[in-house]
Short mmCIF file of C-alpha atoms in Angstrom, two decimals:
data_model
loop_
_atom_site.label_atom_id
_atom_site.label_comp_id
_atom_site.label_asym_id
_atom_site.label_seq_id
_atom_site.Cartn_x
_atom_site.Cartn_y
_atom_site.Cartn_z
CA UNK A 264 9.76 20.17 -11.72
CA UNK A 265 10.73 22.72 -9.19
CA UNK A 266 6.60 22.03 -7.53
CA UNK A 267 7.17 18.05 -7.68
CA UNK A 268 10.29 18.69 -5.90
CA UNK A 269 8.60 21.21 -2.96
CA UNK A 270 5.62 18.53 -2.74
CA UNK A 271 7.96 15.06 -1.98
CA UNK A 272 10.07 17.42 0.42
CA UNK A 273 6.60 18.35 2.21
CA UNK A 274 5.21 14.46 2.34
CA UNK A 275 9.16 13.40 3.83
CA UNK A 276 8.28 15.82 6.47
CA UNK A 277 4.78 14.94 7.37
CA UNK A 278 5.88 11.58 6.90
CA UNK A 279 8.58 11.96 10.07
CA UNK A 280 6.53 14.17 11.76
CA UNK A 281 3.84 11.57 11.89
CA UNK A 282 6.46 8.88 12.80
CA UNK A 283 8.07 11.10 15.28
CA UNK A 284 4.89 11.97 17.13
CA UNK A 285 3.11 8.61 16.92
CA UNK A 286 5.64 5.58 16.28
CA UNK A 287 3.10 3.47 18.06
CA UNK A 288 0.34 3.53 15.64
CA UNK A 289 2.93 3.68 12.57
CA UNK A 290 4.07 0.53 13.70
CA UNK A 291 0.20 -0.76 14.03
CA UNK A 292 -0.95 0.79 10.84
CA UNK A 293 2.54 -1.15 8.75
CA UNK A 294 1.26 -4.39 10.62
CA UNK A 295 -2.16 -3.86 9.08
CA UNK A 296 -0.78 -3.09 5.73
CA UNK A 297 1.17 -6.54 5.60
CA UNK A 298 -2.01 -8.29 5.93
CA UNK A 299 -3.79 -6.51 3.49
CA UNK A 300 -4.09 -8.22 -0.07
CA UNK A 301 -2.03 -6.63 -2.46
CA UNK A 302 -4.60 -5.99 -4.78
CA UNK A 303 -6.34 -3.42 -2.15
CA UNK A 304 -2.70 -1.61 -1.21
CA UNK A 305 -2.60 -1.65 -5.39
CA UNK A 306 -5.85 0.05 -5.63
CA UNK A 307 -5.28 2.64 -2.57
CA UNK A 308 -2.06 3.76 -4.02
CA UNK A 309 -3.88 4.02 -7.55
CA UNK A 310 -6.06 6.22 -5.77
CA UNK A 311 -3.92 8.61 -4.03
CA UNK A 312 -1.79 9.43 -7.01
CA UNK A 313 -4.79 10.09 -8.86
CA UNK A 314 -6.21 12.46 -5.70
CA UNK A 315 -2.49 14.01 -5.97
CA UNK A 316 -2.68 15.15 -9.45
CA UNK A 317 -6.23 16.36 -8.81
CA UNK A 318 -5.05 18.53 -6.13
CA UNK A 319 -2.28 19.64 -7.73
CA UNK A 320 -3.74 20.44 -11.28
CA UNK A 321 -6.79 22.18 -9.61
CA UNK A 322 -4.07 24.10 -6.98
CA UNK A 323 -1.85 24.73 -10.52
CA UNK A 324 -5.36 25.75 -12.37
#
């Protein structure tokens, strides 16, 4: 539990640093996320968990 905690910390950061450095294309990238069907932002996030827990049960071996 103590890794899942470290790894949310680490995507809150990059998360601000990204909207710190770059609110402009935040803003552009939520507008193009609003008009996306729901079924693609579905299958994206589906996606990224399942690249997370690859990563992290290959880093965790």
């Amino acid at each position: 539990m103590d890794d899942l905690a470290v790894a949310i910390g680490l995507v809150l950061v990059i998360e601000g640093l990204l909207w710190a450095l770059a609110p402009r294309m935040g803003r552009k990238l939520l507008e193009a996320a609003s008009e996306t069907p729901e079924s693609s932002l579905r299958l994206a996030g589906t996606l990224a968990v399942a690249a997370g827990v690859f990563i992290v049960w290959m880093a965790r071996g």
